[in-house]
Coordinates of C-alpha atoms in Angstrom, one line a residue:
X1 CA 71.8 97.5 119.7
X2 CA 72.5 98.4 116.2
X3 CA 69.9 101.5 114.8
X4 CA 68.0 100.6 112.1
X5 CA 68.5 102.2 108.3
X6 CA 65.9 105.5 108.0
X7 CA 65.3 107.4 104.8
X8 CA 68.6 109.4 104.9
X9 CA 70.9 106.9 105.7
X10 CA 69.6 104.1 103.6
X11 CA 72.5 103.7 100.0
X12 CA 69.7 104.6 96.8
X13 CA 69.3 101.7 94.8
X14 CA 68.8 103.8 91.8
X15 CA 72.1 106.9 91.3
X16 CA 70.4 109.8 88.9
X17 CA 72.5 110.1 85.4
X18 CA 71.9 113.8 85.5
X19 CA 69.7 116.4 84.8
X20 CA 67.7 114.6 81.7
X21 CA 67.4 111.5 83.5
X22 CA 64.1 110.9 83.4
X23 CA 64.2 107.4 85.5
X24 CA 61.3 107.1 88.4
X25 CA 62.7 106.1 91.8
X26 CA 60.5 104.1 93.8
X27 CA 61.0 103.4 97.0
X28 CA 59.7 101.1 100.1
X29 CA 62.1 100.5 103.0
X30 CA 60.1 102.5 105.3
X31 CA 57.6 101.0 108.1
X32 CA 54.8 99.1 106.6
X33 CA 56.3 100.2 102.7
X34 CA 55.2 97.3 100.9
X35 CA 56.3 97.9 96.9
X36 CA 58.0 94.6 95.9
X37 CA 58.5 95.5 92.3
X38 CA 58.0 98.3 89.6
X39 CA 57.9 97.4 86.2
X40 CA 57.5 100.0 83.6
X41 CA 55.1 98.8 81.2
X42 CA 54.8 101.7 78.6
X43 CA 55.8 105.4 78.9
X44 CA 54.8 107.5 81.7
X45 CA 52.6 104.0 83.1
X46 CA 54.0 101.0 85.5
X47 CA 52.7 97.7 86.9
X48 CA 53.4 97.7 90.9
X49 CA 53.5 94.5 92.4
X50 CA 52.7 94.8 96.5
X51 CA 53.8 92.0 99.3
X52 CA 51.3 90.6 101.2
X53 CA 50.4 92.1 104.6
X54 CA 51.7 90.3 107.5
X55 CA 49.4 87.7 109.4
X56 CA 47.6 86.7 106.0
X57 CA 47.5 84.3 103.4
X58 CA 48.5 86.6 100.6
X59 CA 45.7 89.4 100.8
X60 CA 46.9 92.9 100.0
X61 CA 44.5 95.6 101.2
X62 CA 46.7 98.7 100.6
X63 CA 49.7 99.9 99.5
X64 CA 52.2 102.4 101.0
X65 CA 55.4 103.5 99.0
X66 CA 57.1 106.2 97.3
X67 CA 58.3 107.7 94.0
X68 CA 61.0 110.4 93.3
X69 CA 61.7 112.0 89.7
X70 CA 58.6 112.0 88.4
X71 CA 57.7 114.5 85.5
X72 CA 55.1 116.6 86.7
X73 CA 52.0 117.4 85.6
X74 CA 52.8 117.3 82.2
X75 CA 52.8 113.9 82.0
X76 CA 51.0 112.2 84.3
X77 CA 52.1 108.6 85.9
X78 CA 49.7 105.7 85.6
X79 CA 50.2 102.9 88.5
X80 CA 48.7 99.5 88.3
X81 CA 48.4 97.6 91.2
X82 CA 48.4 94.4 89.5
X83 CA 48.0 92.2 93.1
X84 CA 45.6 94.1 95.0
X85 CA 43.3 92.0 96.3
X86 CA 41.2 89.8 99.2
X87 CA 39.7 87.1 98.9
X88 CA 36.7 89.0 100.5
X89 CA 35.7 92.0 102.8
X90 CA 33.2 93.7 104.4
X91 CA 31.9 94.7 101.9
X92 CA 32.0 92.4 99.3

């Protein structure tokens, strides 16, 4: 059986420039990573759209991915989670 990608042997969709590339990497192809887009919206700030979790009709109760490059705390990173949502809960 073929072995499945893992973090270090997965190709980055995103190559750093160099050392003033300021570029976020984001990245999901993990177990249960779930980031189906990043768009950056305004400096330092980006709108994440999540997939669905599995067995539902389009509810997205959490989100699981990462992000490399980032600036520190200097500038801080705003992310939106534009599609997180259900159409009810427990607790609703």
């Amino acid at each position: 059986y073929p072995v499945p990608p893992t973090a270090a042997t997965l190709k980055p969709r995103y190559t750093m420039q160099g050392p003033e590339d300021t570029t976020l990497v984001f990245e999901s192809r993990f177990e249960s990573g779930n980031l189906r887009r990043a768009v950056q919206v305004a400096p330092y700030e980006y709108d994440c759209l999540l997939r669905a979790d599995t067995n539902t009709t389009s509810h997205t109760r959490w989100f699981f991915f990462a992000v490399s490059n980032t600036p520190g705390p200097t500038h801080p990173v705003k992310f939106n989670l534009v599609n997180m949502s259900v159409a009810g809960s427990l607790f609703s």
